[in-house]
Coordinates of C-alpha atoms in Angstrom, one line a residue:
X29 CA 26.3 16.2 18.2
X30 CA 27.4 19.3 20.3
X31 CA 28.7 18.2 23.7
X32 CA 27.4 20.3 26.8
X33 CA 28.8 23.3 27.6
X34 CA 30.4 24.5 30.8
X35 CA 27.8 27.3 30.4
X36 CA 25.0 24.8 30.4
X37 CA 25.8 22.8 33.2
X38 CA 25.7 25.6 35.2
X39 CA 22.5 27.3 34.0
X40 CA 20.8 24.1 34.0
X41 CA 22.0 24.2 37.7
X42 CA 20.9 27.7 38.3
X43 CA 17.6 26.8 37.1
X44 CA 16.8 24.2 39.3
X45 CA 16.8 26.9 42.0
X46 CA 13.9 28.1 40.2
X47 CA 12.3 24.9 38.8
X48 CA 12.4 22.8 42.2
X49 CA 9.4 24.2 44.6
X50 CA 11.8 24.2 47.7
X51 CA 14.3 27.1 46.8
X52 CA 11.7 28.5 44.4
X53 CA 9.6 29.8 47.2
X54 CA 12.1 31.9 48.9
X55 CA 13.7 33.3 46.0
X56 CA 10.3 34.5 44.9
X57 CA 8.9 36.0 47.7
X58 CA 12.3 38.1 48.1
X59 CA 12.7 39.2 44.7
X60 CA 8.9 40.0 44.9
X61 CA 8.8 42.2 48.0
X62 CA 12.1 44.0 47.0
X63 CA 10.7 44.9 43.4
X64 CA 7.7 46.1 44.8
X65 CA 9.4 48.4 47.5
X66 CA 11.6 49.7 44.7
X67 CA 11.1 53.3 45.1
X68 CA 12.1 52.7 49.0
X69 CA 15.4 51.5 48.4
X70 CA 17.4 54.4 49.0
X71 CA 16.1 54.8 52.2
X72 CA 18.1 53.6 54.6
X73 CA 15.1 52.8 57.3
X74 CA 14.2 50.4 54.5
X75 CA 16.8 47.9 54.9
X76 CA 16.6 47.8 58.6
X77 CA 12.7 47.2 58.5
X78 CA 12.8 44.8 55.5
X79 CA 15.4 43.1 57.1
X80 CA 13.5 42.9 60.2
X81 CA 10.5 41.3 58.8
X82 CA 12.2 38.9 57.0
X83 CA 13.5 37.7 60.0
X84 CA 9.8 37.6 61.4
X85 CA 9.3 34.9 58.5
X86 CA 12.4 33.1 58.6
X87 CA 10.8 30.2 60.6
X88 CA 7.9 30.1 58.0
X89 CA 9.9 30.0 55.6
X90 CA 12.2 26.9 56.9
X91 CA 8.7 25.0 57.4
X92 CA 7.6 26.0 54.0
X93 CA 10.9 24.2 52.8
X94 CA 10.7 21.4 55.0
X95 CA 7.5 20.4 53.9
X96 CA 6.1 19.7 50.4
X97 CA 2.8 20.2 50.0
X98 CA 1.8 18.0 47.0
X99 CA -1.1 16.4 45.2
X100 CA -4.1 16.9 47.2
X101 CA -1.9 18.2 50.5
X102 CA -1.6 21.5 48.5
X103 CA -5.9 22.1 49.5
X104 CA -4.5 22.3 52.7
X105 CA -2.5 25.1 52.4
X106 CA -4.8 27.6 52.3
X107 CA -6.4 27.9 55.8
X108 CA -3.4 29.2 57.2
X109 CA -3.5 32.0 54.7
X110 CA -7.2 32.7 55.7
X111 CA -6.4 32.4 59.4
X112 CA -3.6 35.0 59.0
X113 CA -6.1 37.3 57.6
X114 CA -8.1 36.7 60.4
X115 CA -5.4 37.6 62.9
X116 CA -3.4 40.7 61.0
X117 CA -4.1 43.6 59.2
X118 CA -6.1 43.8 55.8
X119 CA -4.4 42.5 52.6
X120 CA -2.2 45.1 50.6
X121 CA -3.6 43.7 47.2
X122 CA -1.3 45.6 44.8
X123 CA 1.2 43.6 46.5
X124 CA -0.5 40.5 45.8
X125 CA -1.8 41.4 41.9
X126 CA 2.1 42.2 41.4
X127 CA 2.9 38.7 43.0
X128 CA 0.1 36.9 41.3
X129 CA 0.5 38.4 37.9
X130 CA 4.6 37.6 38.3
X131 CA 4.0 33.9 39.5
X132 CA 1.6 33.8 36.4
X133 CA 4.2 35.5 34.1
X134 CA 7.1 33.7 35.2
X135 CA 5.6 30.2 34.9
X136 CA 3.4 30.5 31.7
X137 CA 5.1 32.7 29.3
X138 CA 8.9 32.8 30.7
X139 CA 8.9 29.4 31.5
X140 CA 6.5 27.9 29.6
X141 CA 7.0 29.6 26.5
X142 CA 10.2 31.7 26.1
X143 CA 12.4 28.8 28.2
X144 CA 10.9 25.9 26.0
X145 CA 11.1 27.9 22.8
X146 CA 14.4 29.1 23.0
X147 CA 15.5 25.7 24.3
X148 CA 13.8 22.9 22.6
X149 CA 12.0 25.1 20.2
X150 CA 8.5 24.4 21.5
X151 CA 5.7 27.1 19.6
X152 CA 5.8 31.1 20.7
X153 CA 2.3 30.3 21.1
X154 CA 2.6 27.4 23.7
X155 CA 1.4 29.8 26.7
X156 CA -2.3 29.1 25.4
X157 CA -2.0 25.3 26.9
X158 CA 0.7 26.0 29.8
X159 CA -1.6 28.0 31.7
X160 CA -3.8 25.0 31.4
X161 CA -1.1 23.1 33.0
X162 CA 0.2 24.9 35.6
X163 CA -2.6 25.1 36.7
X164 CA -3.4 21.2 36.8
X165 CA 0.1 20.4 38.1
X166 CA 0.2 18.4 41.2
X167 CA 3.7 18.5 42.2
X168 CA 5.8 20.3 44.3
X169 CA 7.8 22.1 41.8
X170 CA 7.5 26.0 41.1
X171 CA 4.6 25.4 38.1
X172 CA 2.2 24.1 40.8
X173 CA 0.3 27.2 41.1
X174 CA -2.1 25.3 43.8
X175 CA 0.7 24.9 46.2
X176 CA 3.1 28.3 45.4
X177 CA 0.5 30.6 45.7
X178 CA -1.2 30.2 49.2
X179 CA 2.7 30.1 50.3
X180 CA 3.9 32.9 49.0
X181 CA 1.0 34.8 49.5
X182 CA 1.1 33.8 53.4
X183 CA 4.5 34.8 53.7
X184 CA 4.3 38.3 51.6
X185 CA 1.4 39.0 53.9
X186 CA 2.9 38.8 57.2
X187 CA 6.2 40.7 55.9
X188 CA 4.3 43.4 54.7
X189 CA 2.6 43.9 57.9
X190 CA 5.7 43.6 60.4
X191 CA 7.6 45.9 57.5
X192 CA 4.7 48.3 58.0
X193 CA 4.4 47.8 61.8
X194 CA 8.2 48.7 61.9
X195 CA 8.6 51.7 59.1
X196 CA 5.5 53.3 61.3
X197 CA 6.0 52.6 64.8
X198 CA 10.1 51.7 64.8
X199 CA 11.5 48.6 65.3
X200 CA 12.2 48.9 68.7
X201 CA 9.0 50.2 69.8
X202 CA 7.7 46.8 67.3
X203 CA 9.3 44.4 69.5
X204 CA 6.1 44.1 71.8
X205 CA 4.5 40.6 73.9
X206 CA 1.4 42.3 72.4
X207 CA 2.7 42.5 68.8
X208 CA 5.0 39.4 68.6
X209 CA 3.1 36.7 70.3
X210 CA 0.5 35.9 68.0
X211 CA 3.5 35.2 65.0
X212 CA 5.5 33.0 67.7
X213 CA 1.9 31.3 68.6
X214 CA 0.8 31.3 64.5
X215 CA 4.5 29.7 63.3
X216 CA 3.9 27.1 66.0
X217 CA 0.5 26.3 64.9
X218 CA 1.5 26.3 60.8
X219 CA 4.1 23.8 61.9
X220 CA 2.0 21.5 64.1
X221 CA -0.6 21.9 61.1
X222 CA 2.3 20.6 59.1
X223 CA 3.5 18.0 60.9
X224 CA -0.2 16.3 61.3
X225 CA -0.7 16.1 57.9
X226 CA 2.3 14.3 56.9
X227 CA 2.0 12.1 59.6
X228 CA -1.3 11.2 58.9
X229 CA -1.9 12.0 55.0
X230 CA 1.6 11.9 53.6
X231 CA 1.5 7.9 53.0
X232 CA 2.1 7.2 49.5
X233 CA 6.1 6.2 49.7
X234 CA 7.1 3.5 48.3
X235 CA 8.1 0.8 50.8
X236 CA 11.9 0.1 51.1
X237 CA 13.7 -3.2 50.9
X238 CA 15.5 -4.3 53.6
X239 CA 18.9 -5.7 54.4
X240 CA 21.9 -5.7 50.7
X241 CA 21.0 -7.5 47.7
X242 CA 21.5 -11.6 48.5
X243 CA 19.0 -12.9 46.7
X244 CA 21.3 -14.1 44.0
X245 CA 24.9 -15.1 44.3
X246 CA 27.7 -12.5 42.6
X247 CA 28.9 -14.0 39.5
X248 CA 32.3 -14.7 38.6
X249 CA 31.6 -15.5 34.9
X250 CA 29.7 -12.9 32.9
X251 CA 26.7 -14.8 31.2
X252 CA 26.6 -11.2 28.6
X253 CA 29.0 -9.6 26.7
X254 CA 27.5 -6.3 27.2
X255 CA 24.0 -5.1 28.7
X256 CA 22.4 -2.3 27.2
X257 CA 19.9 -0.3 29.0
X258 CA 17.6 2.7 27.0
X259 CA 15.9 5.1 29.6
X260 CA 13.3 6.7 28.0
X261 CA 12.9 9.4 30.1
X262 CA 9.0 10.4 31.3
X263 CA 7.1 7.9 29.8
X264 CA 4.0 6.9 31.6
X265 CA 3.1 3.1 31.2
X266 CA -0.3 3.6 30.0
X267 CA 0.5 6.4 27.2
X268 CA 3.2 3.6 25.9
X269 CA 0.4 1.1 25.8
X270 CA -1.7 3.5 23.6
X271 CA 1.3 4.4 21.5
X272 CA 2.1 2.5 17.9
X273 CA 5.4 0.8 19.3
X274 CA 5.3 -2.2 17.4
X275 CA 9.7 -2.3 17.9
X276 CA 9.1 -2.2 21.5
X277 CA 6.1 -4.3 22.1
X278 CA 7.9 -7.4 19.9
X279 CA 10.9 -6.6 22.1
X280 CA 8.7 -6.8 24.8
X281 CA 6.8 -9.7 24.1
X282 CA 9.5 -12.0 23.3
X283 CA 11.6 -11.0 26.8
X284 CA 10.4 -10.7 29.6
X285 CA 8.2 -8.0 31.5
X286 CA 7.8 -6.3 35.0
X287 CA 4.4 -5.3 34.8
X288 CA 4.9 -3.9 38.5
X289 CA 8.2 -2.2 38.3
X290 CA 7.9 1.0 40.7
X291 CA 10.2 4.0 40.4
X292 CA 11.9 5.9 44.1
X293 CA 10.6 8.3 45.7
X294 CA 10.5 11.5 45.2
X295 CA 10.6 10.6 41.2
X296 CA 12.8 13.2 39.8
X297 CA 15.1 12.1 37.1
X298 CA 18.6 12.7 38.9
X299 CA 17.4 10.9 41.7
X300 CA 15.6 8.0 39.5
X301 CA 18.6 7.2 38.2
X302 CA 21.2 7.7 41.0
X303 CA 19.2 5.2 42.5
X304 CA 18.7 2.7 39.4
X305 CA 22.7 3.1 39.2
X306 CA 23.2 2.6 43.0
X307 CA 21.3 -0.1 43.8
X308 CA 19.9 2.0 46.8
X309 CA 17.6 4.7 47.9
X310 CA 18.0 8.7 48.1
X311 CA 18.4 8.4 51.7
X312 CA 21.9 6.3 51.2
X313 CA 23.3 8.1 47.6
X314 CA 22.3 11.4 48.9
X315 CA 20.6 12.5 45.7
X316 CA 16.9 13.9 47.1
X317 CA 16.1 16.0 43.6
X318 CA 17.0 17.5 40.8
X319 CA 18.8 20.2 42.6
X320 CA 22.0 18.5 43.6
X321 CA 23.5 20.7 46.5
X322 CA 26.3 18.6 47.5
X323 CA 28.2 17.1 44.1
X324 CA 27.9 13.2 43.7
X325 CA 26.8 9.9 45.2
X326 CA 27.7 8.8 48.1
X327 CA 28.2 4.9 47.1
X328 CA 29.2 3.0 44.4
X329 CA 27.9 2.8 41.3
X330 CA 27.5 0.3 38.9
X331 CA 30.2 2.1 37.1
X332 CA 32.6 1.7 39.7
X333 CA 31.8 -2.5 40.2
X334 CA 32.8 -2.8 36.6
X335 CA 35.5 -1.1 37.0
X336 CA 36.5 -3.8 39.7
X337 CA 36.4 -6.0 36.9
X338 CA 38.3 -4.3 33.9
X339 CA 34.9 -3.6 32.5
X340 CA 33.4 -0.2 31.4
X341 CA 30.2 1.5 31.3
X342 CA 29.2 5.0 29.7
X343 CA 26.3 7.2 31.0
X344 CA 24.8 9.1 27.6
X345 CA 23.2 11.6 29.3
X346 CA 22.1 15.3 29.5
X347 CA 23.9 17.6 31.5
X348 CA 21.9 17.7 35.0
X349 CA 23.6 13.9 35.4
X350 CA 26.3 14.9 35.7
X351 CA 25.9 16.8 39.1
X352 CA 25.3 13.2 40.5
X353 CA 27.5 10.7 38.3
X354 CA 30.1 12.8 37.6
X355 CA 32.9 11.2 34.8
X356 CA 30.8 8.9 34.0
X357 CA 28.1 10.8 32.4
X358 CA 29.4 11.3 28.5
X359 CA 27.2 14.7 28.2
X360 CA 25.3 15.8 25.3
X361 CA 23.7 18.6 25.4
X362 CA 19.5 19.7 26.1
X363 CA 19.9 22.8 23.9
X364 CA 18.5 21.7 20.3
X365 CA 14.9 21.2 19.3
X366 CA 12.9 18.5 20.6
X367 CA 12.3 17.0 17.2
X368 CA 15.8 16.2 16.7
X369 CA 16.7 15.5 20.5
X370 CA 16.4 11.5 20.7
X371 CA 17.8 11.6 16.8
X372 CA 20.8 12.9 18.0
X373 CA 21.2 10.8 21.0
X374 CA 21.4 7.8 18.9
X375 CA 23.7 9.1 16.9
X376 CA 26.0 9.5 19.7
X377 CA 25.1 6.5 20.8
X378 CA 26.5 4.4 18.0
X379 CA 29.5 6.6 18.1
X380 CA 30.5 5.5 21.3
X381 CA 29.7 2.1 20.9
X382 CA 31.9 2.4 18.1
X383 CA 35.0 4.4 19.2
X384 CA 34.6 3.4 22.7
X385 CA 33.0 0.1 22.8
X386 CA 31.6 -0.5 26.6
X387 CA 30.5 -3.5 28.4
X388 CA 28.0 -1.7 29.8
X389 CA 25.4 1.7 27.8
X390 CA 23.0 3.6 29.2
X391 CA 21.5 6.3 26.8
X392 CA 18.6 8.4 28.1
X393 CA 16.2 9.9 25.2
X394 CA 14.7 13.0 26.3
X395 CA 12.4 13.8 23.6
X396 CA 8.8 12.5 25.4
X397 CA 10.1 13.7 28.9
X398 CA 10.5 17.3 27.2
X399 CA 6.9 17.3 25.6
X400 CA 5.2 15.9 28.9
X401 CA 6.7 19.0 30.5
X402 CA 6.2 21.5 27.6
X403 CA 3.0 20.7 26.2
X404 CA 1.0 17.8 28.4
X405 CA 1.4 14.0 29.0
X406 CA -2.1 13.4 27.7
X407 CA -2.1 15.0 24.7
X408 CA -1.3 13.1 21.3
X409 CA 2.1 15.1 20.9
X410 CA 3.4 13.0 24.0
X411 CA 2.5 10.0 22.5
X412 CA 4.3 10.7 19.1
X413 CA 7.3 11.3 21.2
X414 CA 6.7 8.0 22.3
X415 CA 6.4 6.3 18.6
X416 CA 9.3 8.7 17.5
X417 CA 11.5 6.8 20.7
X418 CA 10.5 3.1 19.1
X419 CA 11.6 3.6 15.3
X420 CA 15.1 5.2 16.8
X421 CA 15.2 2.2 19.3
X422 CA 14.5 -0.4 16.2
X423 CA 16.9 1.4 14.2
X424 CA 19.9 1.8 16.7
X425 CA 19.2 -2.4 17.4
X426 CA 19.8 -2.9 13.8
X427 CA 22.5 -1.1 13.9
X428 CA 23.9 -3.1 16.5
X429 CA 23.0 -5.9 15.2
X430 CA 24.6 -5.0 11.8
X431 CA 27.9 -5.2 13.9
X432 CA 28.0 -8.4 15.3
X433 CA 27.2 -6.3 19.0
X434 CA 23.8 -8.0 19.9
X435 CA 24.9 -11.8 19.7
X436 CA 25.6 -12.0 23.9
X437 CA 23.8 -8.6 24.7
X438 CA 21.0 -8.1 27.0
X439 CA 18.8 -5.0 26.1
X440 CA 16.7 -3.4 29.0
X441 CA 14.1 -0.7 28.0
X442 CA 12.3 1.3 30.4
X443 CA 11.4 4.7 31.6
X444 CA 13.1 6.4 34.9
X445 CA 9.4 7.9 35.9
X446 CA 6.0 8.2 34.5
X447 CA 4.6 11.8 34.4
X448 CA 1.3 13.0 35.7
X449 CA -1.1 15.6 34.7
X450 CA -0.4 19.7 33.9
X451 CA 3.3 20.0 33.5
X452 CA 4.2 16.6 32.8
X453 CA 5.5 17.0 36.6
X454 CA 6.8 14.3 38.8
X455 CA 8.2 13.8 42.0
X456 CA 5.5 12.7 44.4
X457 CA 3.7 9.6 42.7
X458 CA 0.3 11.1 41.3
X459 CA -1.0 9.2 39.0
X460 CA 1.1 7.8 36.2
X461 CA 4.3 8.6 37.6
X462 CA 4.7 5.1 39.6
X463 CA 4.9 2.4 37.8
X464 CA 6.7 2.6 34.3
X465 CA 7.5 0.1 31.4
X466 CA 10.1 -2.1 32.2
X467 CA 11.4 -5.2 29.9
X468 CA 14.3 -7.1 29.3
X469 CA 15.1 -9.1 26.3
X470 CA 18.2 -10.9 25.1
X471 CA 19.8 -14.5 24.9
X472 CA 19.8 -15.1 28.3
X473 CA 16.6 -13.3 29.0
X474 CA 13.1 -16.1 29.1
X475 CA 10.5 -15.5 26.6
X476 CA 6.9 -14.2 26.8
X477 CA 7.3 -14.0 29.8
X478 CA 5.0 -11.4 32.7
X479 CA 6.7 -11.3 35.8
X480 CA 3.4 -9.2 38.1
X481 CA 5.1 -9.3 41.5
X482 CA 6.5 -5.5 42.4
X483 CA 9.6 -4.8 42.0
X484 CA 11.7 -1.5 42.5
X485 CA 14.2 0.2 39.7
X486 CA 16.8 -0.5 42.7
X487 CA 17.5 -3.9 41.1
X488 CA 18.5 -2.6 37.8
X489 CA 22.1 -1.9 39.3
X490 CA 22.7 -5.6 40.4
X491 CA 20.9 -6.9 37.6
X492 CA 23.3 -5.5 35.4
X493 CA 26.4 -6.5 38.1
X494 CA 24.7 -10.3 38.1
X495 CA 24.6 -10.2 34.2
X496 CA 28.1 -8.8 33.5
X497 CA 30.0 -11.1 36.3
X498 CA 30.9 -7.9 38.2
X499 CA 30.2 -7.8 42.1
X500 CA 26.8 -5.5 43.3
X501 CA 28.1 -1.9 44.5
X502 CA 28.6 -1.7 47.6
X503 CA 24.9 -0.4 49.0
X504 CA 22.9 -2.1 46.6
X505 CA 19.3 -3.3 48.2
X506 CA 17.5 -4.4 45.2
X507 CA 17.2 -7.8 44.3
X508 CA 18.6 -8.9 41.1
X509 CA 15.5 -9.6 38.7
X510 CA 16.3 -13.8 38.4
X511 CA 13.0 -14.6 37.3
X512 CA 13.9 -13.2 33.6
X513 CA 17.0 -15.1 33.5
X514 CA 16.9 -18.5 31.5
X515 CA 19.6 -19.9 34.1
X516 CA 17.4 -20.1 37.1
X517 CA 15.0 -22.0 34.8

């Protein structure tokens, strides 16, 4: 399998800019109001008026980034728009249609068709369901036309109007109590606005644990050989109910189960699992999206306790991992059609236990995350993504098996995040993004056993630690999931 590309990792990373909803919004609204004053741009009062006005939105813009507006915050967004119409002058529509039709463009055909085909070789014809689900999309990413578009149209309206104000009147003549007070008093209000309703609304975080993982003492003795741990990436709990799994659901029902086993907040998949490798929160590894701005955590990882111990572990992984885990990511790459994605996975998967041979494996499949995002979470090609995922699995364990590598082995299967509606997006906990599968199973794991209290996909860092006799990384917070293991019977 083709390893990822110098090229890749940085246009996955360049992408982000436009994927994520925070940097898409300013990018956007600049590229838009530059293309549309095209013809202007060798006018030299252009710059100087354009520059002005932007500076008149600056503050807008920072609150626009500051705070996401997702699930049903997004309704909110419009009665500023409709207030600024109020206050200022008409709308310039052409610059809207030319907005509105880019927005449109950009996320349904480029992105939702010539991006997916191109990369995972989804159908030229997939832009007959994406607008469908951008326009369903709840989260705060740039296909979540129910947030983007009241913002950007808020902000190209009042840069148009001060750019007009100034190209007409002059830009000193424009700096007037009259003219400038009712955007100082409008800004303040949008932010106030802002600040209410994630004080009062924005309530669906997950709670934190408190204090460093103690419920369980570090081993000295490894009661495993290796741990194993399959991500599979996306998959909501209730569409892997529906799914024919029978691999899984035998795995499953003769280990033990988390019914209640939450993902972090916000639930993007570089956060998800900085934080399932960590032991600990966004706030302490300093991964807050997929959009990694400053390279790496900032705490141990379960990679570096084994490490403590002479042990090793391997992250199989797609390239945007890499931004957080660094080294220990072995890469593969995201550019190959989805049918053959998870295929190839396994196949470097078995290669590395091979060559390599680690204490410790995680290897994310892809496959059902990609089809939630290209073409739906509740549509049956997400759940064949999902049966696709358990023959590999059930294969890859024979394998194993074949090789004398399951005999002390515990196997962990689970999914970093669920997905919700539209875009297969996630982030901010709709529905079926929450909770996800989560199971153990192994010689030292209890049988049949449910386990309904909530728990957090912070403990899969010092569950592992406990399991391979290597001490918990050094900001680890979740509790190490002893009710699955047969020695606290």
């Amino acid at each position: 399998m083709k390893q990822v590309s110098t090229f890749e990792i940085i246009a996955a990373r360049c992408w982000n800019l436009l994927n994520e909803g925070k940097p898409f919004t300013p990018i956007f609204v600049l590229g838009v109001f530059l293309l549309y004053h095209l013809q202007a741009w060798t006018d030299g009062s252009f710059w100087s008026s354009a520059g002005m006005g932007l500076l008149m939105i600056l503050p807008l813009l920072a609150i626009y980034y500051c705070f996401d507006f997702p699930l049903m915050l997004r309704n909110y967004l419009w009665l500023p728009l409709i207030a600024a119409m109020l206050i200022w002058d008409y709308a310039d529509l052409k610059l809207y249609y030319l907005a509105l039709g880019l927005f449109f463009f950009f996320t349904i055909y480029f992105w939702g068709t010539f991006y997916y085909h191109l990369r995972i070789g989804t159908s030229w014809w997939n832009f007959t369901r994406f607008w469908k689900l951008v326009l369903k999309n709840s989260d705060s990413t740039s296909g979540n036309a129910a947030e983007q578009m009241p913002k950007f149209l808020l902000l190209l309206f009042i840069w148009q109007h001060f750019y007009t104000n100034f190209q007409v009147m002059g830009i000193s003549d424009s700096f007037t109590s009259e003219i400038l007070w009712p955007l100082v008093i409008f800004t303040a209000c949008v932010w106030l606005y802002s600040y209410v309703l994630h004080k009062n609304l924005f309530d669906w975080k997950p709670s934190e644990t408190e204090g460093f993982t103690s419920n369980a003492p570090m081993q000295k003795t490894a009661a495993n050989e290796k741990v194993i741990v399959i991500v599979i990436d996306g998959m909501r709990k209730d569409r892997f109910e529906e799914a024919d799994a029978p691999f899984l659901k035998n795995l499953r029902a003769n280990g033990t189960e988390y019914t209640q086993m939450e993902t972090v907040y916000p639930a993007r998949t570089v956060v998800c699992f900085s934080s399932m490798f960590t032991g600990t929160y966004p706030r302490e590894h300093g991964i807050r999206s997929n959009m990694v701005w400053s390279l790496g955590i900032k705490v141990e990882s379960i990679f570096d306790s084994l490490r403590k111990v002479g042990k090793k572990g391997r992250l199989l992984a797609i390239a945007h991992l890499i931004d957080a885990m660094g080294d220990d990511v072995e890469s593969i790459t995201a550019v190959m059609h989805n049918d053959l994605a998870d295929l190839k996975i396994i196949e470097r998967a078995k290669k590395i236990m091979e060559e390599q041979n680690p204490d410790f494996l995680v290897a994310q499949l892809i496959a059902t995350d990609q089809t939630g995002h290209s073409r739906g979470a509740l549509y049956g090609e997400y759940r064949e993504k999902i049966e696709e995922a358990d023959k590999l699995i059930a294969e890859f364990v024979g394998w194993l098996e074949a090789r004398g590598m399951m005999k002390n082995t515990t196997l962990m299967i689970c999914a970093d995040h669920g997905q919700a509606d539209g875009i297969g997006g996630h982030g901010h906990l709709d529905e079926g993004e929450r909770y996800v599968p989560f199971f153990l199973h192994g010689p030292t794991i209890k049988q049949g056993l449910r386990v309904d209290e909530k728990q957090s996909l912070i403990s899969v860092a010092p569950t592992v630690a406990y399991l391979l006799g290597a001490p918990y990384p050094s900001h680890s917070r979740g509790p190490v999931l002893v009710e699955a293991m047969k020695s606290h019977e």
